PDB file of C-alpha atoms in Angstrom:
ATOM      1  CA  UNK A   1      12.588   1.530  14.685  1.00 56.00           C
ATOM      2  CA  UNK A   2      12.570   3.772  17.767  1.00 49.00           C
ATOM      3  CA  UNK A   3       8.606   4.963  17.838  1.00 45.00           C
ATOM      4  CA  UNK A   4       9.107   6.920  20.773  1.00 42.00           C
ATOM      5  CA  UNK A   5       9.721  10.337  18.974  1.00 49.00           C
ATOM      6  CA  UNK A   6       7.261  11.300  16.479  1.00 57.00           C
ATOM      7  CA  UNK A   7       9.158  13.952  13.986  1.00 78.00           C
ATOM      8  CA  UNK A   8       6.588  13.705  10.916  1.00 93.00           C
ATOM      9  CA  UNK A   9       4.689  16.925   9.475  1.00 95.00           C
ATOM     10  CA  UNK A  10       2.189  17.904   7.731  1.00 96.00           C
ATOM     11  CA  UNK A  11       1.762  19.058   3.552  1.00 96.00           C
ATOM     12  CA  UNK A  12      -0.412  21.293   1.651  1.00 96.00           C
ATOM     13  CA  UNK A  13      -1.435  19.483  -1.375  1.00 96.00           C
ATOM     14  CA  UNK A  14      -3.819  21.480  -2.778  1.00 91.00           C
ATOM     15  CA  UNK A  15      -7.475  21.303  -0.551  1.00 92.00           C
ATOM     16  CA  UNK A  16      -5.745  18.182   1.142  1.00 94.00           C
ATOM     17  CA  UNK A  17      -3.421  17.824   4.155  1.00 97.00           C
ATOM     18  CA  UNK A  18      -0.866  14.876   3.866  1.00 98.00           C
ATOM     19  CA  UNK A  19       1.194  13.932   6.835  1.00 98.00           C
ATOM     20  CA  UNK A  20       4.925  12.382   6.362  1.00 98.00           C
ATOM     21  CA  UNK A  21       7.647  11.458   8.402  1.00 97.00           C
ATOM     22  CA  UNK A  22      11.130  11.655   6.737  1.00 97.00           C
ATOM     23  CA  UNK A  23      14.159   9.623   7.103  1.00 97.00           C
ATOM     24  CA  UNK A  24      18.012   9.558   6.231  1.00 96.00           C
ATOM     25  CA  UNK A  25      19.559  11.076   2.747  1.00 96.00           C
ATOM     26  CA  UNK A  26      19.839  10.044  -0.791  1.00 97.00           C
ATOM     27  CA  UNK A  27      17.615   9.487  -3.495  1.00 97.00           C
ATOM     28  CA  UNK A  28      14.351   9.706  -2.606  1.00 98.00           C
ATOM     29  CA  UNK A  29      12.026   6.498  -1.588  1.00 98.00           C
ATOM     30  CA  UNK A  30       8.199   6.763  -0.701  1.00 98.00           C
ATOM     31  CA  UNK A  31       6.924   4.357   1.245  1.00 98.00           C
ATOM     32  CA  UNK A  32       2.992   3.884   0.426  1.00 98.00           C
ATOM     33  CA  UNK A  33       1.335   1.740   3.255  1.00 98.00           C
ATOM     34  CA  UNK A  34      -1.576  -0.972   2.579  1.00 96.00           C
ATOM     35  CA  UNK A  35      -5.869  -0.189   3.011  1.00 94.00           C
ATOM     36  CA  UNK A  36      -6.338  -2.384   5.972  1.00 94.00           C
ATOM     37  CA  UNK A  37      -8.351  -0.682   8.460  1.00 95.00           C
ATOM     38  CA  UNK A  38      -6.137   1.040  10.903  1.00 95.00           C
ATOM     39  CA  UNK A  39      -3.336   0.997   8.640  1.00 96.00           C
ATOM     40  CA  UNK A  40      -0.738   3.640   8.981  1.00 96.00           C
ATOM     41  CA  UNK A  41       2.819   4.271   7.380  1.00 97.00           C
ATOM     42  CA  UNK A  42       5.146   3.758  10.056  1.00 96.00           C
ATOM     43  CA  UNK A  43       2.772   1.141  11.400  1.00 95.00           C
ATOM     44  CA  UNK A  44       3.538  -0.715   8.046  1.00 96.00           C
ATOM     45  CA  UNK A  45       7.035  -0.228   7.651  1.00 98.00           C
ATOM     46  CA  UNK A  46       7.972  -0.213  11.536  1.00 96.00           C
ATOM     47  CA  UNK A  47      10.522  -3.276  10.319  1.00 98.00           C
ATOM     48  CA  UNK A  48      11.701  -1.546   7.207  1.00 98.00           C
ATOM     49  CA  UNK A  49      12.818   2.104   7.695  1.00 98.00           C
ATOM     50  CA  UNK A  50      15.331   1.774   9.902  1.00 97.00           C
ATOM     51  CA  UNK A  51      17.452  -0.367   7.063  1.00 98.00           C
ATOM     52  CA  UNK A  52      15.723   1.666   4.183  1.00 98.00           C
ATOM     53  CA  UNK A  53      17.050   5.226   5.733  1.00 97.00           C
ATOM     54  CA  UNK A  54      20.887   4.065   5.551  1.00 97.00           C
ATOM     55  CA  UNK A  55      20.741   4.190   1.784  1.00 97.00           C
ATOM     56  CA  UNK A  56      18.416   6.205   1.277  1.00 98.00           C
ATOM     57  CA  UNK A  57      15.899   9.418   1.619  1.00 97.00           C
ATOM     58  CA  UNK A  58      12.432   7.597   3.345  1.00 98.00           C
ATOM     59  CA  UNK A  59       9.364   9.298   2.875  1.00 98.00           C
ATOM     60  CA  UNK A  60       6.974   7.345   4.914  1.00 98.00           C
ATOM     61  CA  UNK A  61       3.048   9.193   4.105  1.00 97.00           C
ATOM     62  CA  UNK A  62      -0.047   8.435   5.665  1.00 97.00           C
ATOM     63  CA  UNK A  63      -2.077   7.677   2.391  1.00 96.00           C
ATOM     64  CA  UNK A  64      -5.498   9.665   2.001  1.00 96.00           C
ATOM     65  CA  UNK A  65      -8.279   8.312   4.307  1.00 95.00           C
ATOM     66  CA  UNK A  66      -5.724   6.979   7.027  1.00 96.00           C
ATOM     67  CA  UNK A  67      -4.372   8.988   9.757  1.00 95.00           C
ATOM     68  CA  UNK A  68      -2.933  12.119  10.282  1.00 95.00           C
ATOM     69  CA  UNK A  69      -4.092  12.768   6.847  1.00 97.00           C
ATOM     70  CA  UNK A  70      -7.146  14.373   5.119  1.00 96.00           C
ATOM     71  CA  UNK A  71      -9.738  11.528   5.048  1.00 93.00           C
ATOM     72  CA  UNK A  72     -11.782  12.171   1.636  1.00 93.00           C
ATOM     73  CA  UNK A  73     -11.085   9.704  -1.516  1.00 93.00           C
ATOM     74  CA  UNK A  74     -12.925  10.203  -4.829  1.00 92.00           C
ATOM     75  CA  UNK A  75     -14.716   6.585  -4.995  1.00 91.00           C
ATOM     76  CA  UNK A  76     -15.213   6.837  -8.582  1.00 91.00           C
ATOM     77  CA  UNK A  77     -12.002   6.127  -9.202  1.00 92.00           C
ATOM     78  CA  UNK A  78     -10.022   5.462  -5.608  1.00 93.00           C
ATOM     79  CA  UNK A  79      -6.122   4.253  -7.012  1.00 94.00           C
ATOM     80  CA  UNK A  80      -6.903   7.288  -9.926  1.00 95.00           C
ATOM     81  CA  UNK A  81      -7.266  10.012  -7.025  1.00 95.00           C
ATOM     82  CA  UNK A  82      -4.458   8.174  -4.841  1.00 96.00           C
ATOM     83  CA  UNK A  83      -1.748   8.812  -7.861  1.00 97.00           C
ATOM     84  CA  UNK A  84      -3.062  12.348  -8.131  1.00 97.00           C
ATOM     85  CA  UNK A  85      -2.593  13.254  -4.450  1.00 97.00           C
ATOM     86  CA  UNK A  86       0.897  11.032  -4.300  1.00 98.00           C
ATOM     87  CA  UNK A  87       2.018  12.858  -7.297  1.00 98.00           C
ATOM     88  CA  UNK A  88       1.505  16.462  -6.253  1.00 97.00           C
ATOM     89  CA  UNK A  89       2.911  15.356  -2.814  1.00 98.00           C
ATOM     90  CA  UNK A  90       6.283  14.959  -4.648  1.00 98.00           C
ATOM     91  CA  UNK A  91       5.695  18.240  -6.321  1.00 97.00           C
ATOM     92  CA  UNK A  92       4.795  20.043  -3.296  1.00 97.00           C
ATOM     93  CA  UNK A  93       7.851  18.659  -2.052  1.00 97.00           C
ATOM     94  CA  UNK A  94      10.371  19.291  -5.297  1.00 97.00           C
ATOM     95  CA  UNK A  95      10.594  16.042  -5.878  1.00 98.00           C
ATOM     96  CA  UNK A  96      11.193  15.315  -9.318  1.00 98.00           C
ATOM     97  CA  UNK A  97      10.897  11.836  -9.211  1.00 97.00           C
ATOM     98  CA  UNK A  98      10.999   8.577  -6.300  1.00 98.00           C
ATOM     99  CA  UNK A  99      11.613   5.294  -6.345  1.00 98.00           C
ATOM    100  CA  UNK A 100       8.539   4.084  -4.398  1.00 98.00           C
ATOM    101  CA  UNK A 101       7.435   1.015  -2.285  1.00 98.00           C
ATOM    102  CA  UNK A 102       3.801   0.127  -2.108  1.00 98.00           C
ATOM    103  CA  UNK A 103       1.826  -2.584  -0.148  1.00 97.00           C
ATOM    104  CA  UNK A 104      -1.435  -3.566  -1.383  1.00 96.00           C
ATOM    105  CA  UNK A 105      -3.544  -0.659  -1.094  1.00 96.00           C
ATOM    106  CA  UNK A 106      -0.154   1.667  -1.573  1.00 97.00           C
ATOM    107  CA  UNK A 107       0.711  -0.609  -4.906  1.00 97.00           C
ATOM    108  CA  UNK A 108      -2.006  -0.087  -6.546  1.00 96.00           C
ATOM    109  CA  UNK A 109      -1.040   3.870  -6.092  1.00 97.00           C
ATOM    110  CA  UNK A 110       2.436   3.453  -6.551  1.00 98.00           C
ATOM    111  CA  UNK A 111       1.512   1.556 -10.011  1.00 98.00           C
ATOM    112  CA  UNK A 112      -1.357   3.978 -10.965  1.00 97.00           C
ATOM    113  CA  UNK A 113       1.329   6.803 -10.727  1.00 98.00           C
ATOM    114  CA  UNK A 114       3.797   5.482 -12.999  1.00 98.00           C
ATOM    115  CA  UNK A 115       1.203   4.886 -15.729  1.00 97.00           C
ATOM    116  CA  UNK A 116      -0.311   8.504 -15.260  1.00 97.00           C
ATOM    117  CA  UNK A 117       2.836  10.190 -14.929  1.00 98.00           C
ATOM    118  CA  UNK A 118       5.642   7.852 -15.576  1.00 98.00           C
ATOM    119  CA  UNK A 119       8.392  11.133 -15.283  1.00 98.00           C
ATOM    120  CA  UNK A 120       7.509  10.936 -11.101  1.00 98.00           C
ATOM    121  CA  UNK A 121       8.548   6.971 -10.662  1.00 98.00           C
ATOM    122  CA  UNK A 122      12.074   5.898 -10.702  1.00 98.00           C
ATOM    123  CA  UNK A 123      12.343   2.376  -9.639  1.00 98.00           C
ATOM    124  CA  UNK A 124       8.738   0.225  -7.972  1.00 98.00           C
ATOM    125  CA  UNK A 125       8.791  -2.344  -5.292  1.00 98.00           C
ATOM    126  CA  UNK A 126       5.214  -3.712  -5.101  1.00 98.00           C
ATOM    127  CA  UNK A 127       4.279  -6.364  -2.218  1.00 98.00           C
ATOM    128  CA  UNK A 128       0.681  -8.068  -3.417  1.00 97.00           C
ATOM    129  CA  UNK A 129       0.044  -4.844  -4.997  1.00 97.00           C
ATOM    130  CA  UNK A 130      -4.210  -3.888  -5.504  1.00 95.00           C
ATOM    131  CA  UNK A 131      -5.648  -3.800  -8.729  1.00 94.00           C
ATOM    132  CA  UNK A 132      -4.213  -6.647 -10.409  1.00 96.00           C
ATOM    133  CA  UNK A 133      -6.874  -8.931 -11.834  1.00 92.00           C
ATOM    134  CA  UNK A 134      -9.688  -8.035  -9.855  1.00 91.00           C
ATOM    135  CA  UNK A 135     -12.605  -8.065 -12.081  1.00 90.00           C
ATOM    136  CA  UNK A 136     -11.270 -11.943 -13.180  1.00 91.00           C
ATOM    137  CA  UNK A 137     -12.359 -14.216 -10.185  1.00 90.00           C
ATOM    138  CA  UNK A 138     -14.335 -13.149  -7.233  1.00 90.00           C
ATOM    139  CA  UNK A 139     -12.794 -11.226  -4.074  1.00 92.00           C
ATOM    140  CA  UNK A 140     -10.768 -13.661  -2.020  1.00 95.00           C
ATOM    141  CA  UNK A 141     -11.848 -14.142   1.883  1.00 96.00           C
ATOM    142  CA  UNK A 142      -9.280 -12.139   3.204  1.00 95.00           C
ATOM    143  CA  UNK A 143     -10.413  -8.978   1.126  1.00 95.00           C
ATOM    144  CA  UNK A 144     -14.173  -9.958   1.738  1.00 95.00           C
ATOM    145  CA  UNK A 145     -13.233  -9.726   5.434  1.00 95.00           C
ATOM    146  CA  UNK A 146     -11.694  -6.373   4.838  1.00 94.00           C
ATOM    147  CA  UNK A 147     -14.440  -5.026   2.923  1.00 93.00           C
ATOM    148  CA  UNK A 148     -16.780  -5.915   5.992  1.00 94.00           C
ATOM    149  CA  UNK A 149     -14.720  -4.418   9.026  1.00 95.00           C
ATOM    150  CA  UNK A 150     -17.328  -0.979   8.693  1.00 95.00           C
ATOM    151  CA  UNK A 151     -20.576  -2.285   7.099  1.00 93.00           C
ATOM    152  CA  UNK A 152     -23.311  -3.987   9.419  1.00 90.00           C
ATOM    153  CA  UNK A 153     -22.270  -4.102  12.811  1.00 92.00           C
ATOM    154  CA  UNK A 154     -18.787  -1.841  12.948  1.00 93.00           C
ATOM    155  CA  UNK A 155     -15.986  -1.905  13.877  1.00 96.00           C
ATOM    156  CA  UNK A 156     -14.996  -3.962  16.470  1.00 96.00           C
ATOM    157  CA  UNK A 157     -11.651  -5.729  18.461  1.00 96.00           C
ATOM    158  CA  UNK A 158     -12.971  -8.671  17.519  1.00 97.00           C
ATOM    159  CA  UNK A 159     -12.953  -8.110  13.208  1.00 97.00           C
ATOM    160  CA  UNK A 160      -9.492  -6.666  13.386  1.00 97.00           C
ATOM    161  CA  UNK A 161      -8.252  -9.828  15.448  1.00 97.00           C
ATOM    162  CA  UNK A 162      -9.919 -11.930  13.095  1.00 97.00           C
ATOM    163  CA  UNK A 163      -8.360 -10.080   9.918  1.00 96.00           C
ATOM    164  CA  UNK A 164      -4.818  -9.860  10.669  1.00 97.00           C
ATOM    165  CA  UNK A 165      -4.497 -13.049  12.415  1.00 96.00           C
ATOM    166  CA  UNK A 166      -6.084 -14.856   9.892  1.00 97.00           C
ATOM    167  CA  UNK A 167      -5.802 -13.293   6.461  1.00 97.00           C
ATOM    168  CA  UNK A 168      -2.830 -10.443   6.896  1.00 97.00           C
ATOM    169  CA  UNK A 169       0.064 -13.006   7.815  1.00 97.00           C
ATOM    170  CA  UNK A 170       0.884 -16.456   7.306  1.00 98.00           C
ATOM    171  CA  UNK A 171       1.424 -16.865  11.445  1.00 97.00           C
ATOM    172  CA  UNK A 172      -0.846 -14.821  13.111  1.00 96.00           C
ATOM    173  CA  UNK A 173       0.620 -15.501  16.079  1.00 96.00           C
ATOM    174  CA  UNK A 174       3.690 -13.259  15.173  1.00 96.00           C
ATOM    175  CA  UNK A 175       1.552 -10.016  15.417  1.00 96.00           C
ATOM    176  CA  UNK A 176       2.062  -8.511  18.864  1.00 96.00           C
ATOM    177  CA  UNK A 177      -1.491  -7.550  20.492  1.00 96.00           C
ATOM    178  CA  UNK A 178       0.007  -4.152  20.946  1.00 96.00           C
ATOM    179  CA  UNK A 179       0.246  -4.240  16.853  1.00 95.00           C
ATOM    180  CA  UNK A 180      -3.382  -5.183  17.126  1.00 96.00           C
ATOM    181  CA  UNK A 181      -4.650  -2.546  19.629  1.00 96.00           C
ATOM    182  CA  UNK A 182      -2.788   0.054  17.793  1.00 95.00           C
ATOM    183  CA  UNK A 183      -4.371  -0.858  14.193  1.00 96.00           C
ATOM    184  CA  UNK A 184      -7.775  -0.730  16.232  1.00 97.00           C
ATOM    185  CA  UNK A 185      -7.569   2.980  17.871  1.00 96.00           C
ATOM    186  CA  UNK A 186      -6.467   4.457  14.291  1.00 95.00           C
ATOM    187  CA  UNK A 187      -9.553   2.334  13.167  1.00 96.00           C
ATOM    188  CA  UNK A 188     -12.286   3.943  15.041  1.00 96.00           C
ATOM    189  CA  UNK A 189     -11.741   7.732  13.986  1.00 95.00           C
ATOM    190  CA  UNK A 190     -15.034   9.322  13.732  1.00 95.00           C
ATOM    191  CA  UNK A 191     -14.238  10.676  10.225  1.00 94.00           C
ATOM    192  CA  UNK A 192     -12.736   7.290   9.639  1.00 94.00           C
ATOM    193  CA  UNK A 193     -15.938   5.697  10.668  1.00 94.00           C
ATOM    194  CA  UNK A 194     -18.358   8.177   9.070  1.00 92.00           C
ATOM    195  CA  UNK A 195     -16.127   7.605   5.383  1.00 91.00           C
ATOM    196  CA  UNK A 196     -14.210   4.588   5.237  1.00 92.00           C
ATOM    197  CA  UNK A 197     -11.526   4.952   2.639  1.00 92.00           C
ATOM    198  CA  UNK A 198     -11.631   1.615   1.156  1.00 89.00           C
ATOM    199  CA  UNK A 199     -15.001   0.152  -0.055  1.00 85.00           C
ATOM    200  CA  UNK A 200     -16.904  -2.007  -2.305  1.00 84.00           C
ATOM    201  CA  UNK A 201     -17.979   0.285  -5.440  1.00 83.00           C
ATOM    202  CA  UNK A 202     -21.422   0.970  -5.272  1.00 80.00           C
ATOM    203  CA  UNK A 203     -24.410   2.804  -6.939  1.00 80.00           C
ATOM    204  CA  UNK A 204     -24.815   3.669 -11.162  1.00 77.00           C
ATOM    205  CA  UNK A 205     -21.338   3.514 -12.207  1.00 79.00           C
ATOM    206  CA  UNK A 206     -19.663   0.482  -9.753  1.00 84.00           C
ATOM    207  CA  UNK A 207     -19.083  -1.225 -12.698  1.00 89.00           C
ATOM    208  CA  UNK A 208     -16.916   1.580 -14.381  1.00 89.00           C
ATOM    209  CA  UNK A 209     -15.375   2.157 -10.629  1.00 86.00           C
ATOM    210  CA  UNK A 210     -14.402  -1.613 -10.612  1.00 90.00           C
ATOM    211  CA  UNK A 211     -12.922  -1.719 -14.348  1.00 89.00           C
ATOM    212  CA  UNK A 212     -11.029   1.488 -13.501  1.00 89.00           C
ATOM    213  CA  UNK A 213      -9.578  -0.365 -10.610  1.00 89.00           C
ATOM    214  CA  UNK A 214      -8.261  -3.765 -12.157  1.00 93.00           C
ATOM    215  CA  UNK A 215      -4.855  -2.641 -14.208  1.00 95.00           C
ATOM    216  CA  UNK A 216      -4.778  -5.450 -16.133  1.00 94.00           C
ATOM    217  CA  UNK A 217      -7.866  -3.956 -18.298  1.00 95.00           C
ATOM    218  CA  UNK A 218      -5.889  -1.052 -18.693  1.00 95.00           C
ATOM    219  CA  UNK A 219      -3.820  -1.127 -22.288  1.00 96.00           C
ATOM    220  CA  UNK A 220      -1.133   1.183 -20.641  1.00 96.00           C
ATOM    221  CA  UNK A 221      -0.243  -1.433 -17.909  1.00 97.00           C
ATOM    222  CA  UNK A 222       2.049  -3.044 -20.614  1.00 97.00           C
ATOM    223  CA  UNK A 223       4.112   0.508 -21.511  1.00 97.00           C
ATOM    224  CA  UNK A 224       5.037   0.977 -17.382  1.00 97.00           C
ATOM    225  CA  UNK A 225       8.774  -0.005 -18.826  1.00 97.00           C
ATOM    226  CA  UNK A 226      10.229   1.339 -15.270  1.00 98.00           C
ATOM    227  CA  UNK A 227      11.850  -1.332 -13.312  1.00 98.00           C
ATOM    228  CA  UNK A 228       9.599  -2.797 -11.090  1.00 98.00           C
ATOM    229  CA  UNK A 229      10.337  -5.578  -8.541  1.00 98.00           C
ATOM    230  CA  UNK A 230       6.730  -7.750  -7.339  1.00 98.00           C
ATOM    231  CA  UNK A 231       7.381  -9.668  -4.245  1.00 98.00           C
ATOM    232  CA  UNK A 232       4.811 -11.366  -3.208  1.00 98.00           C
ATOM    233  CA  UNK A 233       3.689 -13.920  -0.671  1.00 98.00           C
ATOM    234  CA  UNK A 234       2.816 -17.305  -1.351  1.00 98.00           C
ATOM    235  CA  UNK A 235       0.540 -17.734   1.156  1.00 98.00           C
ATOM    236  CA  UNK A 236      -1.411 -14.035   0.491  1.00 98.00           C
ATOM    237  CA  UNK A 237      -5.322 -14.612   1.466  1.00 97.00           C
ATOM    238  CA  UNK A 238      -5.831 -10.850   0.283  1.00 97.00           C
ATOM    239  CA  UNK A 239      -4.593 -10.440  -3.002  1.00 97.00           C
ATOM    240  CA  UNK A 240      -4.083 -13.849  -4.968  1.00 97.00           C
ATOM    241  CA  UNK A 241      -0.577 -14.815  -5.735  1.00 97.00           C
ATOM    242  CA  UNK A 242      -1.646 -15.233  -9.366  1.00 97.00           C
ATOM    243  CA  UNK A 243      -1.415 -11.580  -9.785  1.00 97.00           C
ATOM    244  CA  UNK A 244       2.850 -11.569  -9.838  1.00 97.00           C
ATOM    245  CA  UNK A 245       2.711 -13.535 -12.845  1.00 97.00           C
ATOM    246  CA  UNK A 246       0.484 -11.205 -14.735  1.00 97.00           C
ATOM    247  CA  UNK A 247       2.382  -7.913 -14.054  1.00 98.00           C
ATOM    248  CA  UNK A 248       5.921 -10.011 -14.792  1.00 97.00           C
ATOM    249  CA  UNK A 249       4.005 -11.482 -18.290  1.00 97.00           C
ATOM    250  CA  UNK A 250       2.922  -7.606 -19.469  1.00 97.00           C
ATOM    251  CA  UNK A 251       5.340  -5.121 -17.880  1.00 98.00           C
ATOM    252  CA  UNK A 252       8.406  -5.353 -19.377  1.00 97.00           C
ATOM    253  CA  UNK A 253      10.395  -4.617 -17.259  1.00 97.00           C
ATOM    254  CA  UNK A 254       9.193  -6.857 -13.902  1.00 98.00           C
ATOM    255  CA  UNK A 255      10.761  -9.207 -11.782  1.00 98.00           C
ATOM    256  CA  UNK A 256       8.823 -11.175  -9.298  1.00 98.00           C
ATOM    257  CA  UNK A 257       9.730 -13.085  -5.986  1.00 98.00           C
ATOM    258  CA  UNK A 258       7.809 -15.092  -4.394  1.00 98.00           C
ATOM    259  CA  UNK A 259       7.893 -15.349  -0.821  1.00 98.00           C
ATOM    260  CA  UNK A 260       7.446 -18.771   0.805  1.00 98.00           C
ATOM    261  CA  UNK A 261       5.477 -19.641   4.545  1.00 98.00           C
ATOM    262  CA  UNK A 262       4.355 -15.683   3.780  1.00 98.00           C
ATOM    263  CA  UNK A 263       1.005 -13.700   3.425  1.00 98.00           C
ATOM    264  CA  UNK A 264      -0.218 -10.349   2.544  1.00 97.00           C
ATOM    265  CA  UNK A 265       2.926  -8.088   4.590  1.00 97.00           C
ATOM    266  CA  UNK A 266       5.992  -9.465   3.033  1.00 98.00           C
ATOM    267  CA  UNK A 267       7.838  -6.527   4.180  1.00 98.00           C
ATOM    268  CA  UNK A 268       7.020  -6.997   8.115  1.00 98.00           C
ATOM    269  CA  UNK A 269       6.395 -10.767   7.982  1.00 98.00           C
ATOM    270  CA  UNK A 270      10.158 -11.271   6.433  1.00 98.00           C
ATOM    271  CA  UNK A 271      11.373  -7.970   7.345  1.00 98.00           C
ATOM    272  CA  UNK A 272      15.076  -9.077   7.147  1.00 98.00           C
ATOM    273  CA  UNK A 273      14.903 -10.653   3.245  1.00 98.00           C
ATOM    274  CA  UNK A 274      12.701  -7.835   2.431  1.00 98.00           C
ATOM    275  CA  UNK A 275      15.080  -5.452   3.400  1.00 98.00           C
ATOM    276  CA  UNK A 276      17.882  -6.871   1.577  1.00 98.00           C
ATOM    277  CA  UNK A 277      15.851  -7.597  -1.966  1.00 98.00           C
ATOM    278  CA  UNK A 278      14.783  -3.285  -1.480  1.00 98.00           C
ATOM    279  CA  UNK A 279      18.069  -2.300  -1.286  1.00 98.00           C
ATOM    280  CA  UNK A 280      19.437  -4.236  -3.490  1.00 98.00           C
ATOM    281  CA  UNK A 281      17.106  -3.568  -6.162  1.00 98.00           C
ATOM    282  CA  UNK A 282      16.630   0.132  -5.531  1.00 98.00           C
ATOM    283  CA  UNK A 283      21.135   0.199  -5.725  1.00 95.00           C
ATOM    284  CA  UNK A 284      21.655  -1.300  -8.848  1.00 91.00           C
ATOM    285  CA  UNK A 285      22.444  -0.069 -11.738  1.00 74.00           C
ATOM    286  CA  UNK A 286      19.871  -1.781 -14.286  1.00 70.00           C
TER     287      UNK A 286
END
């Protein structure tokens, strides 16, 4: 993708300011980036639009907290106040409904929305989507080094090296350091710094924040009958692997792939196959 021309905008949604950067025609598909720190949409999905745009209308956002967009995120209930803002994007946009692709972080939005207002969602592609049996077994190493990048000492070169080279990807010697350096600047906004988006639930009502945040306590999770492809990688030190099989055993509608030699970016790690399974899935006709 040619990053040298930066055509996005900017969106009223109500008190908020969401910035997107559009791509080709068609039906409409949001791309909904993961909650690493630096993260950005085109960032995410530098591997992926290109491909995406010749099929398709892309919607790439920067999600709430991350940046060109407003940074506040109601921690009470973070993937709650996510959908909200993602679906009164689409109505500030006319949009009747998207098909939408969510890492992570975006995932955990993009499956949030459908359950809140399933009329939005056409068709979900989820790579090692948030939210999905996280109150069942402790935080894995690669989130617990996430959760850390702004507590104690700060942010730093160092943490972000550490995080993507050794939890984000299966190689981490893939990543470009220009990748790196770029995920860093974003990282050390002041507001940024000041509020990170994504943190550990804390004070009287953590407990109800982390319940509200794990989908598979939620009785609706099993009525999200869109169709919903879960590719995830095998080798994922963020978001355990286990978590495909429980959204393929209770949605009805699911299919899952599992990625091999892969970890938490299936959609830049193995761009290409990626790619292919989107389209694919996002063309057909059931």
């Amino acid at each position: 993708m040619d990053k040298g021309v930066d055509t996005g905008r900017t969106v009223q949604v109500g008190n908020r300011e969401i910035y997107f950067t559009e791509f080709g025609s068609g039906p409409a598909v949001v791309l909904l980036h993961g909650g690493g720190p630096g993260a950005t949409g085109l960032s995410n999905y530098s591997r992926n639009i290109e491909a995406l745009a010749e099929h398709f209308r892309v919607l790439v956002l920067d999600m709430p907290g991350y940046g060109r967009s407003s940074k506040y995120i109601d921690q009470s209930d973070p993937f709650g106040y996510l959908a909200r803002v993602l679906g009164e994007f689409l109505d500030a946009l006319q949009i009747d409904s998207a098909h939408l692709i969510g890492n992570s972080y975006g995932g955990a939005a993009a499956l949030r929305l459908a359950m809140d207002r399933p009329d939005k969602v056409g068709r979900l592609i989820l790579m090692g989507p948030g939210g999905v049996g996280s109150t069942r077994a402790l935080p894995t190493k690669g989130l617990q080094e996430l959760l850390a990048y702004y507590p104690g000492s700060g942010p730093s070169r160092e943490k972000i090296i550490r995080f993507i080279r050794e939890f984000l990807v299966y190689d981490g010697a893939t990543v470009p350091d220009e990748v790196i350096e770029e995920r860093y600047r974003a990282s050390i906004d002041p507001e940024v710094v000041a509020s990170p988006p994504l943190r550990r639930p804390s004070g009287l009502f953590a407990l109800r924040t982390l319940w509200r945040m794990d989908f598979t306590r939620d009785a609706r999770l099993s009525e999200v009958a869109h169709p919903t492809l879960v590719v995830w990688g095998e080798d994922d030190k963020v978001n355990r692997p286990s978590g495909g099989r429980m959204l393929a055993e209770t949605m009805p509608n699911c299919d899952l792939y599992l990625v091999a030699r892969t970890g938490h970016w299936a959609q830049w790690e193995r761009a290409e196959l990626f790619n292919t399974l989107a389209i694919a899935y996002l063309r057909a006709e059931r």
